[in-house]
mmCIF file of C-alpha atoms in Angstrom:
data_model
loop_
_atom_site.group_PDB
_atom_site.id
_atom_site.type_symbol
_atom_site.label_atom_id
_atom_site.label_comp_id
_atom_site.label_asym_id
_atom_site.label_seq_id
_atom_site.Cartn_x
_atom_site.Cartn_y
_atom_site.Cartn_z
ATOM 1 C CA MET A 157 0.000 0.000 0.000
ATOM 2 C CA GLU A 158 1.327 3.425 -0.892
ATOM 3 C CA GLN A 159 1.830 5.896 1.936
ATOM 4 C CA GLU A 160 -0.963 8.206 0.714
ATOM 5 C CA ASP A 161 -3.503 5.365 0.767
ATOM 6 C CA ILE A 162 -3.183 4.943 4.541
ATOM 7 C CA PHE A 163 -5.331 8.004 5.139
ATOM 8 C CA LYS A 164 -8.097 7.150 2.670
ATOM 9 C CA PRO A 165 -11.425 5.690 3.898
ATOM 10 C CA GLN A 166 -11.212 1.903 3.775
ATOM 11 C CA GLU A 167 -14.611 0.617 4.917
ATOM 12 C CA ASN A 168 -16.768 1.907 2.039
ATOM 13 C CA CYS A 169 -20.506 2.209 2.768
ATOM 14 C CA GLY A 170 -22.590 1.255 5.775
ATOM 15 C CA ILE A 171 -25.632 -0.992 6.197
ATOM 16 C CA PHE A 172 -28.127 -1.247 9.047
ATOM 17 C CA GLY A 173 -31.255 -3.373 9.431
ATOM 18 C CA ILE A 174 -33.906 -4.330 11.992
ATOM 19 C CA TYR A 175 -36.272 -7.279 12.314
ATOM 20 C CA SER A 176 -38.970 -6.362 14.819
ATOM 21 C CA GLY A 177 -42.308 -7.483 16.147
ATOM 22 C CA LYS A 178 -43.451 -3.872 15.924
ATOM 23 C CA PRO A 179 -44.576 -1.975 12.806
ATOM 24 C CA ASN A 180 -42.836 0.899 11.031
ATOM 25 C CA VAL A 181 -39.164 0.119 11.671
ATOM 26 C CA SER A 182 -38.050 2.753 9.143
ATOM 27 C CA VAL A 183 -37.657 5.495 11.761
ATOM 28 C CA ARG A 184 -35.361 3.266 13.817
ATOM 29 C CA ILE A 185 -33.406 2.214 10.734
ATOM 30 C CA TYR A 186 -32.892 5.871 9.914
ATOM 31 C CA GLU A 187 -31.546 6.547 13.422
ATOM 32 C CA GLY A 188 -29.115 3.653 13.038
ATOM 33 C CA MET A 189 -27.959 5.016 9.697
ATOM 34 C CA ARG A 190 -27.302 8.436 11.236
ATOM 35 C CA LYS A 191 -24.814 6.765 13.579
ATOM 36 C CA LEU A 192 -23.037 5.285 10.556
ATOM 37 C CA GLN A 193 -22.840 8.586 8.646
ATOM 38 C CA HIS A 194 -19.031 8.519 8.805
ATOM 39 C CA ARG A 195 -19.084 5.559 6.410
ATOM 40 C CA GLY A 196 -20.510 7.530 3.487
ATOM 41 C CA ASN A 197 -22.122 10.813 2.491
ATOM 42 C CA GLU A 198 -23.050 10.457 -1.191
ATOM 43 C CA SER A 199 -26.502 8.905 -0.860
ATOM 44 C CA TYR A 200 -28.702 6.849 1.428
ATOM 45 C CA GLY A 201 -31.876 4.804 1.321
ATOM 46 C CA ILE A 202 -34.230 2.484 3.202
ATOM 47 C CA ALA A 203 -36.184 -0.577 2.053
ATOM 48 C CA THR A 204 -38.914 -2.332 4.033
ATOM 49 C CA PHE A 205 -41.493 -5.008 3.316
ATOM 50 C CA SER A 206 -44.983 -3.552 3.591
ATOM 51 C CA GLU A 207 -47.414 -5.986 5.209
ATOM 52 C CA PRO A 208 -50.595 -4.195 4.028
ATOM 53 C CA GLU A 209 -49.382 -3.929 0.437
ATOM 54 C CA ARG A 210 -47.442 -7.228 0.444
ATOM 55 C CA ARG A 211 -44.550 -5.694 -1.446
ATOM 56 C CA ILE A 212 -41.149 -4.104 -0.943
ATOM 57 C CA ILE A 213 -41.155 -0.330 -0.730
ATOM 58 C CA LEU A 214 -38.044 1.816 -0.760
ATOM 59 C CA ASN A 215 -36.894 5.405 -0.788
ATOM 60 C CA ARG A 216 -33.455 6.649 -1.875
ATOM 61 C CA LYS A 217 -31.946 10.113 -1.628
ATOM 62 C CA MET A 218 -28.724 11.893 -2.503
ATOM 63 C CA GLY A 219 -26.598 13.581 0.152
ATOM 64 C CA HIS A 220 -26.142 13.214 3.900
ATOM 65 C CA VAL A 221 -28.432 11.168 6.122
ATOM 66 C CA PHE A 222 -28.690 14.183 8.428
ATOM 67 C CA LYS A 223 -30.796 15.942 5.799
ATOM 68 C CA GLY A 224 -33.467 13.475 6.810
ATOM 69 C CA TYR A 225 -36.725 12.118 5.526
ATOM 70 C CA ALA A 226 -39.986 13.974 5.875
ATOM 71 C CA ARG A 227 -42.382 12.398 8.345
ATOM 72 C CA ASP A 228 -44.809 11.305 5.634
ATOM 73 C CA GLU A 229 -41.986 9.471 3.869
ATOM 74 C CA PHE A 230 -41.345 7.469 7.026
ATOM 75 C CA GLU A 231 -45.007 6.576 7.241
ATOM 76 C CA GLN A 232 -44.951 5.264 3.678
ATOM 77 C CA LEU A 233 -42.108 2.911 4.617
ATOM 78 C CA ASP A 234 -44.175 0.703 6.889
ATOM 79 C CA GLY A 235 -43.355 -2.880 7.842
ATOM 80 C CA HIS A 236 -41.710 -4.644 10.781
ATOM 81 C CA PHE A 237 -38.408 -5.441 9.063
ATOM 82 C CA GLY A 238 -36.116 -3.680 6.632
ATOM 83 C CA GLY A 239 -32.681 -2.236 6.011
ATOM 84 C CA GLY A 240 -30.827 0.926 5.102
ATOM 85 C CA HIS A 241 -27.686 1.816 3.162
ATOM 86 C CA ILE A 242 -25.212 4.711 3.259
ATOM 87 C CA ARG A 243 -23.010 5.068 0.192
ATOM 88 C CA TYR A 244 -19.351 5.818 -0.226
ATOM 89 C CA SER A 245 -18.732 4.880 -3.853
ATOM 90 C CA THR A 246 -15.982 2.516 -4.944
ATOM 91 C CA ARG A 247 -17.526 1.841 -8.339
ATOM 92 C CA GLY A 248 -20.134 3.711 -10.373
ATOM 93 C CA THR A 249 -21.002 7.394 -10.536
ATOM 94 C CA SER A 250 -22.426 9.456 -7.701
ATOM 95 C CA ASP A 251 -26.079 9.716 -8.734
ATOM 96 C CA ILE A 252 -29.505 8.394 -7.768
ATOM 97 C CA LEU A 253 -29.173 5.382 -10.099
ATOM 98 C CA HIS A 254 -26.325 4.116 -7.940
ATOM 99 C CA ALA A 255 -27.969 4.920 -4.607
ATOM 100 C CA GLN A 256 -29.014 1.836 -2.644
ATOM 101 C CA PRO A 257 -30.965 -0.270 -1.738
ATOM 102 C CA PHE A 258 -31.193 -1.847 -5.199
ATOM 103 C CA TYR A 259 -34.438 -3.537 -6.214
ATOM 104 C CA PHE A 260 -34.522 -6.880 -8.054
ATOM 105 C CA LYS A 261 -37.203 -9.294 -9.202
ATOM 106 C CA SER A 262 -36.356 -12.967 -9.670
ATOM 107 C CA GLN A 263 -38.398 -15.172 -11.952
ATOM 108 C CA ASN A 264 -38.009 -17.973 -9.407
ATOM 109 C CA PHE A 265 -38.673 -16.343 -6.039
ATOM 110 C CA GLY A 266 -39.985 -12.822 -6.577
ATOM 111 C CA GLU A 267 -38.746 -9.436 -5.450
ATOM 112 C CA PHE A 268 -35.951 -8.467 -3.073
ATOM 113 C CA ALA A 269 -33.947 -5.399 -2.102
ATOM 114 C CA LEU A 270 -30.180 -5.560 -1.623
ATOM 115 C CA MET A 271 -27.780 -3.352 0.345
ATOM 116 C CA HIS A 272 -24.053 -3.927 -0.203
ATOM 117 C CA ASN A 273 -20.839 -2.987 1.564
ATOM 118 C CA GLY A 274 -17.654 -4.087 -0.174
ATOM 119 C CA THR A 275 -16.147 -4.729 -3.585
ATOM 120 C CA ILE A 276 -16.764 -7.618 -5.979
ATOM 121 C CA ARG A 277 -13.413 -7.877 -7.731
ATOM 122 C CA ASN A 278 -14.579 -10.212 -10.499
ATOM 123 C CA ALA A 279 -17.862 -8.444 -11.287
ATOM 124 C CA ASP A 280 -17.053 -8.197 -15.008
ATOM 125 C CA GLU A 281 -16.190 -11.886 -15.118
ATOM 126 C CA LEU A 282 -19.499 -12.769 -13.443
ATOM 127 C CA LYS A 283 -21.369 -10.736 -16.071
ATOM 128 C CA LYS A 284 -19.704 -12.754 -18.816
ATOM 129 C CA ASN A 285 -20.000 -16.166 -17.148
ATOM 130 C CA TYR A 286 -23.715 -15.735 -16.430
ATOM 131 C CA SER A 287 -24.462 -13.928 -19.717
ATOM 132 C CA LEU A 288 -25.887 -10.926 -17.847
ATOM 133 C CA ARG A 289 -26.939 -7.922 -19.931
ATOM 134 C CA ASP A 290 -28.984 -4.714 -19.815
ATOM 135 C CA PHE A 291 -27.695 -3.256 -16.560
ATOM 136 C CA PHE A 292 -29.177 -0.042 -15.159
ATOM 137 C CA SER A 293 -25.913 0.884 -13.393
ATOM 138 C CA SER A 294 -22.170 0.261 -13.462
ATOM 139 C CA SER A 295 -22.204 -0.986 -9.861
ATOM 140 C CA ASP A 296 -20.824 -4.354 -8.777
ATOM 141 C CA SER A 297 -23.773 -4.431 -6.347
ATOM 142 C CA GLU A 298 -26.131 -4.820 -9.293
ATOM 143 C CA VAL A 299 -24.033 -7.721 -10.574
ATOM 144 C CA ALA A 300 -24.386 -9.410 -7.177
ATOM 145 C CA GLY A 301 -28.151 -8.967 -7.169
ATOM 146 C CA ARG A 302 -28.503 -10.219 -10.720
ATOM 147 C CA VAL A 303 -26.561 -13.411 -9.928
ATOM 148 C CA ILE A 304 -28.528 -13.973 -6.717
ATOM 149 C CA SER A 305 -31.793 -13.626 -8.662
ATOM 150 C CA LEU A 306 -30.842 -16.703 -10.708
ATOM 151 C CA GLY A 307 -31.172 -19.014 -7.702
ATOM 152 C CA LYS A 308 -34.018 -21.464 -7.113
ATOM 153 C CA ASP A 309 -34.807 -19.397 -4.029
ATOM 154 C CA LEU A 310 -33.084 -16.540 -2.216
ATOM 155 C CA VAL A 311 -30.771 -18.743 -0.126
ATOM 156 C CA ASP A 312 -29.816 -20.776 -3.175
ATOM 157 C CA GLY A 313 -29.081 -17.530 -5.034
ATOM 158 C CA ILE A 314 -26.838 -16.320 -2.215
ATOM 159 C CA LYS A 315 -24.936 -19.625 -2.287
ATOM 160 C CA LEU A 316 -24.610 -19.402 -6.066
ATOM 161 C CA PHE A 317 -23.134 -15.925 -5.848
ATOM 162 C CA SER A 318 -20.799 -16.737 -2.937
ATOM 163 C CA LYS A 319 -19.437 -19.759 -4.791
ATOM 164 C CA ASP A 320 -18.261 -17.717 -7.773
ATOM 165 C CA ALA A 321 -17.669 -14.214 -6.398
ATOM 166 C CA PHE A 322 -14.212 -12.947 -5.499
ATOM 167 C CA GLY A 323 -13.838 -10.038 -3.136
ATOM 168 C CA SER A 324 -14.871 -8.732 0.265
ATOM 169 C CA TYR A 325 -18.546 -8.033 0.860
ATOM 170 C CA SER A 326 -21.454 -7.988 3.247
ATOM 171 C CA PHE A 327 -25.129 -7.726 2.302
ATOM 172 C CA LEU A 328 -28.472 -7.034 3.856
ATOM 173 C CA ILE A 329 -31.327 -8.445 1.780
ATOM 174 C CA VAL A 330 -35.050 -7.825 2.295
ATOM 175 C CA ASN A 331 -37.743 -10.005 0.732
ATOM 176 C CA ASN A 332 -41.286 -11.029 1.649
ATOM 177 C CA GLU A 333 -40.013 -13.549 4.192
ATOM 178 C CA GLY A 334 -37.616 -11.458 6.236
ATOM 179 C CA LEU A 335 -34.242 -9.790 6.586
ATOM 180 C CA TYR A 336 -31.118 -11.703 5.533
ATOM 181 C CA ALA A 337 -27.529 -10.870 6.498
ATOM 182 C CA VAL A 338 -24.633 -12.172 4.386
ATOM 183 C CA ARG A 339 -20.853 -11.971 4.734
ATOM 184 C CA ASP A 340 -18.164 -13.132 2.345
ATOM 185 C CA PRO A 341 -16.652 -16.564 3.211
ATOM 186 C CA PHE A 342 -13.633 -14.938 4.892
ATOM 187 C CA GLY A 343 -15.654 -12.438 6.927
ATOM 188 C CA ILE A 344 -13.549 -9.502 5.722
ATOM 189 C CA LYS A 345 -16.378 -6.964 5.826
ATOM 190 C CA PRO A 346 -17.792 -6.848 9.366
ATOM 191 C CA LEU A 347 -21.406 -7.284 10.391
ATOM 192 C CA CYS A 348 -22.561 -6.938 14.001
ATOM 193 C CA ILE A 349 -25.737 -8.484 15.408
ATOM 194 C CA GLY A 350 -27.391 -6.737 18.337
ATOM 195 C CA ASN A 351 -30.502 -6.840 20.512
ATOM 196 C CA LEU A 352 -32.451 -3.574 20.582
ATOM 197 C CA ASN A 353 -35.212 -3.887 23.168
ATOM 198 C CA GLY A 354 -35.965 -7.426 22.033
ATOM 199 C CA ASP A 355 -35.594 -6.726 18.316
ATOM 200 C CA VAL A 356 -32.765 -8.075 16.157
ATOM 201 C CA ALA A 357 -30.523 -5.420 14.591
ATOM 202 C CA ILE A 358 -27.665 -5.861 12.141
ATOM 203 C CA SER A 359 -25.054 -3.225 11.438
ATOM 204 C CA SER A 360 -21.688 -2.556 9.824
ATOM 205 C CA GLU A 361 -20.534 -1.244 13.218
ATOM 206 C CA SER A 362 -21.734 -1.715 16.784
ATOM 207 C CA CYS A 363 -21.799 2.067 17.357
ATOM 208 C CA ALA A 364 -25.221 2.096 15.632
ATOM 209 C CA PHE A 365 -26.716 0.092 18.518
ATOM 210 C CA GLY A 366 -26.057 2.787 21.119
#
């Protein structure tokens, strides 16, 4: 590593999610993301699974988390589980197309939202090997989601991706069944699991639990 690289941010993005027995976790996800603001300031977003509508709903914005959502936007993000993402870009331009969570729809198991921290080093190779085309972004996170969507179900898709992917990564994934947390096989990108008043929380750093 060159001397100048020592002082550059190394963690790249932050993710935070909650699985709760209570409705409308989006406000609490937002508070967790505020505590991870040091991990990125380009864009942020939240995805939850809406019980009344039986679908994933998400909202993404450019800028700092501290700018905040309006109250009515929180109310639209109902549901008792979901996740949020704070972006510090390592690949792709800084615009709303590259803001996360990313939304995907699998022919085999339906819709899911993905939040990614890390770098998929062989993203271009995965595109070629799986004959993936028509991308909406230049992000390696989209490549990950597209490969996962090829699975028989979500867990099978995660295994498929992990088998062929090279790099360091952690994911939060929301679908109609729940909130999934994924780390690369070597555990390079950290994920912490905490208990927040009886609810399960997952975060890039434990400081978000305080």
